[in-house]
Amino acid sequence: MKLVSYIIVAAVLIAVCGCRSAEAEKKEIYPVIAPLDRKSADELRQRAEVFAQAMARSFRTGDFSFWRAALEKEGPPGRPLVVDEKKFLQMYSRLKKDWGTLTSCTYLGELDQTLLRDFLWKCTFEFRKSSGEVCRIEELFVVRCTVLRGKAMFTNFGFRFFNGPEYRKRVIEHKKAEEKEK
């Protein structure tokens, strides 16, 4: 009976020590957030490029399917999409009304934040004044990335607007004032 008790105690100790050791090893190997090495940064840059171009194509055409595929690929498995079709259509309408049509999305570069990396695109929106003249407004689209528990991933993305929705009206007024001066 004593021998069985000792065996049970030894087995429990081995199991408990083994579990703690494995957890400690995981924490040492994969910190929660880690700086991006060049390989991870290059991989994320390529993935972010595909993502940004899919977003741009959807906003140029009004067809969510392009961005949906990219969102599904980059989003956490089993979780709802960060942007669904209803939200996309609302964004599309607002952008079209306040900024115009997205005509181009050009890679600008990256910002190294040590634990995070921001990949930046210049998005050009165009609209026509009543006279037919084309006006442009440029804004940024950012994809923020990191290495989380050993996996390179997106943490955030979106437009970074420098101009409010009323800016379009100011652009038109400025152009009218320029025409009067001539």
Short mmCIF file of C-alpha atoms in Angstrom, two decimals:
data_model
loop_
_atom_site.label_atom_id
_atom_site.label_comp_id
_atom_site.label_asym_id
_atom_site.label_seq_id
_atom_site.Cartn_x
_atom_site.Cartn_y
_atom_site.Cartn_z
CA MET A 1 0.00 0.00 0.00
CA LYS A 2 2.84 2.36 0.91
CA LEU A 3 4.56 1.55 -2.37
CA VAL A 4 1.43 2.48 -4.35
CA SER A 5 1.18 5.80 -2.45
CA TYR A 6 4.82 6.61 -3.25
CA ILE A 7 4.32 5.76 -6.91
CA ILE A 8 1.24 7.99 -7.12
CA VAL A 9 3.03 10.91 -5.39
CA ALA A 10 6.08 10.47 -7.67
CA ALA A 11 3.88 10.38 -10.77
CA VAL A 12 2.05 13.56 -9.73
CA LEU A 13 5.35 15.35 -9.01
CA ILE A 14 6.80 14.33 -12.36
CA ALA A 15 3.66 15.44 -14.19
CA VAL A 16 3.49 18.80 -12.39
CA CYS A 17 7.20 19.52 -12.82
CA GLY A 18 7.06 18.50 -16.47
CA CYS A 19 4.11 20.81 -17.21
CA ARG A 20 5.73 23.78 -15.55
CA SER A 21 8.97 23.13 -17.37
CA ALA A 22 7.20 23.01 -20.74
CA GLU A 23 5.36 26.26 -19.97
CA ALA A 24 8.58 27.96 -18.95
CA GLU A 25 10.27 26.79 -22.16
CA LYS A 26 7.40 28.15 -24.29
CA LYS A 27 7.65 31.54 -22.57
CA GLU A 28 11.39 31.67 -23.16
CA ILE A 29 11.13 30.63 -26.82
CA TYR A 30 8.13 32.79 -27.74
CA PRO A 31 7.78 36.06 -25.87
CA VAL A 32 4.33 37.57 -26.13
CA ILE A 33 5.51 40.33 -28.51
CA ALA A 34 8.92 40.28 -30.14
CA PRO A 35 10.81 42.62 -32.47
CA LEU A 36 10.57 41.73 -36.16
CA ASP A 37 13.63 40.18 -37.70
CA ARG A 38 14.35 40.96 -41.35
CA LYS A 39 12.79 37.70 -42.57
CA SER A 40 9.52 38.31 -40.68
CA ALA A 41 9.44 41.95 -41.81
CA ASP A 42 9.91 40.95 -45.47
CA GLU A 43 7.19 38.31 -45.20
CA LEU A 44 4.79 40.75 -43.56
CA ARG A 45 5.59 43.43 -46.14
CA GLN A 46 4.60 41.05 -48.95
CA ARG A 47 1.42 39.97 -47.16
CA ALA A 48 0.53 43.60 -46.39
CA GLU A 49 1.03 44.51 -50.07
CA VAL A 50 -1.45 41.84 -51.17
CA PHE A 51 -3.86 43.00 -48.45
CA ALA A 52 -3.61 46.71 -49.35
CA GLN A 53 -4.04 46.07 -53.07
CA ALA A 54 -7.10 43.88 -52.39
CA MET A 55 -8.54 46.71 -50.26
CA ALA A 56 -7.81 49.23 -53.03
CA ARG A 57 -9.39 47.05 -55.69
CA SER A 58 -12.54 46.68 -53.59
CA PHE A 59 -12.80 50.44 -53.01
CA ARG A 60 -12.14 51.21 -56.69
CA THR A 61 -14.83 48.80 -57.89
CA GLY A 62 -17.28 48.73 -54.97
CA ASP A 63 -16.92 44.92 -54.92
CA PHE A 64 -16.14 43.63 -51.42
CA SER A 65 -15.10 40.15 -52.60
CA PHE A 66 -11.46 41.16 -53.22
CA TRP A 67 -10.93 42.57 -49.73
CA ARG A 68 -13.04 39.83 -48.13
CA ALA A 69 -10.60 37.18 -49.44
CA ALA A 70 -7.65 39.11 -47.97
CA LEU A 71 -9.45 39.68 -44.66
CA GLU A 72 -10.27 35.98 -44.39
CA LYS A 73 -6.67 35.03 -45.10
CA GLU A 74 -5.16 37.47 -42.57
CA GLY A 75 -7.83 37.39 -39.87
CA PRO A 76 -7.87 35.10 -36.85
CA PRO A 77 -9.36 31.73 -37.85
CA GLY A 78 -12.85 31.08 -36.55
CA ARG A 79 -13.52 34.73 -35.71
CA PRO A 80 -15.84 37.08 -37.59
CA LEU A 81 -14.23 39.41 -40.11
CA VAL A 82 -13.15 42.80 -38.79
CA VAL A 83 -14.90 44.35 -41.81
CA ASP A 84 -18.01 42.62 -43.11
CA GLU A 85 -19.92 43.46 -46.27
CA LYS A 86 -22.35 45.82 -44.53
CA LYS A 87 -19.51 47.78 -42.91
CA PHE A 88 -17.60 47.84 -46.22
CA LEU A 89 -20.58 49.29 -48.09
CA GLN A 90 -20.97 52.00 -45.43
CA MET A 91 -17.25 52.84 -45.71
CA TYR A 92 -17.40 52.76 -49.50
CA SER A 93 -20.36 55.19 -49.58
CA ARG A 94 -18.74 57.55 -47.09
CA LEU A 95 -15.38 57.56 -48.91
CA LYS A 96 -17.04 58.10 -52.29
CA LYS A 97 -19.12 60.98 -50.92
CA ASP A 98 -16.43 62.71 -48.82
CA TRP A 99 -13.18 61.92 -50.67
CA GLY A 100 -14.12 60.72 -54.17
CA THR A 101 -13.07 57.60 -56.07
CA LEU A 102 -9.96 55.71 -54.98
CA THR A 103 -7.78 55.77 -58.09
CA SER A 104 -4.43 54.50 -56.82
CA CYS A 105 -2.75 52.89 -53.83
CA THR A 106 1.05 53.27 -53.87
CA TYR A 107 3.48 51.79 -51.36
CA LEU A 108 5.42 54.51 -49.51
CA GLY A 109 7.56 52.63 -47.00
CA GLU A 110 7.62 51.37 -43.47
CA LEU A 111 8.01 52.75 -39.97
CA ASP A 112 10.02 50.60 -37.55
CA GLN A 113 8.50 50.88 -34.07
CA THR A 114 10.78 48.15 -32.60
CA LEU A 115 7.95 45.82 -31.56
CA LEU A 116 5.61 46.94 -34.32
CA ARG A 117 6.09 47.69 -38.01
CA ASP A 118 3.81 50.04 -39.93
CA PHE A 119 3.61 49.57 -43.70
CA LEU A 120 2.28 52.70 -45.44
CA TRP A 121 0.44 53.29 -48.72
CA LYS A 122 -0.55 56.59 -50.30
CA CYS A 123 -4.15 56.37 -51.45
CA THR A 124 -5.22 58.89 -54.06
CA PHE A 125 -8.89 59.85 -54.24
CA GLU A 126 -10.21 61.87 -57.16
CA PHE A 127 -13.46 63.72 -57.74
CA ARG A 128 -14.71 66.11 -60.39
CA LYS A 129 -15.92 69.59 -59.72
CA SER A 130 -19.11 70.69 -61.45
CA SER A 131 -16.88 72.28 -64.12
CA GLY A 132 -15.39 68.84 -64.85
CA GLU A 133 -11.95 69.61 -63.40
CA VAL A 134 -10.34 66.70 -61.53
CA CYS A 135 -9.37 67.32 -57.89
CA ARG A 136 -7.23 64.96 -55.82
CA ILE A 137 -7.00 64.21 -52.10
CA GLU A 138 -4.32 61.86 -50.79
CA GLU A 139 -4.53 59.94 -47.53
CA LEU A 140 -2.58 57.10 -45.90
CA PHE A 141 -3.52 53.45 -45.52
CA VAL A 142 -1.54 51.67 -42.79
CA VAL A 143 -1.08 47.98 -42.01
CA ARG A 144 0.48 47.49 -38.54
CA CYS A 145 2.26 44.20 -37.87
CA THR A 146 4.21 42.40 -35.13
CA VAL A 147 5.44 39.00 -34.02
CA LEU A 148 3.01 37.65 -31.43
CA ARG A 149 3.89 34.38 -29.68
CA GLY A 150 6.30 33.53 -32.47
CA LYS A 151 3.85 34.22 -35.31
CA ALA A 152 4.18 37.18 -37.68
CA MET A 153 0.75 38.82 -37.90
CA PHE A 154 -1.30 41.95 -38.58
CA THR A 155 -2.43 43.80 -35.46
CA ASN A 156 -4.29 46.69 -37.05
CA PHE A 157 -5.02 48.38 -40.37
CA GLY A 158 -6.92 51.31 -41.76
CA PHE A 159 -6.91 54.74 -43.31
CA ARG A 160 -5.20 57.56 -41.44
CA PHE A 161 -7.10 60.62 -42.56
CA PHE A 162 -5.40 63.99 -42.34
CA ASN A 163 -8.40 65.75 -43.80
CA GLY A 164 -11.95 65.79 -42.50
CA PRO A 165 -14.96 65.08 -44.73
CA GLU A 166 -15.49 68.83 -45.23
CA TYR A 167 -12.03 69.11 -46.82
CA ARG A 168 -13.43 68.28 -50.26
CA LYS A 169 -15.59 71.42 -50.08
CA ARG A 170 -12.53 73.50 -49.13
CA VAL A 171 -10.59 72.10 -52.12
CA ILE A 172 -13.40 73.18 -54.46
CA GLU A 173 -13.61 76.64 -52.86
CA HIS A 174 -9.83 77.04 -53.17
CA LYS A 175 -9.96 76.10 -56.87
CA LYS A 176 -12.78 78.60 -57.45
CA ALA A 177 -10.76 81.33 -55.74
CA GLU A 178 -7.75 80.51 -57.93
CA GLU A 179 -9.91 80.78 -61.06
CA LYS A 180 -11.26 84.20 -59.99
CA GLU A 181 -7.71 85.51 -59.49
CA LYS A 182 -6.80 84.67 -63.09
#
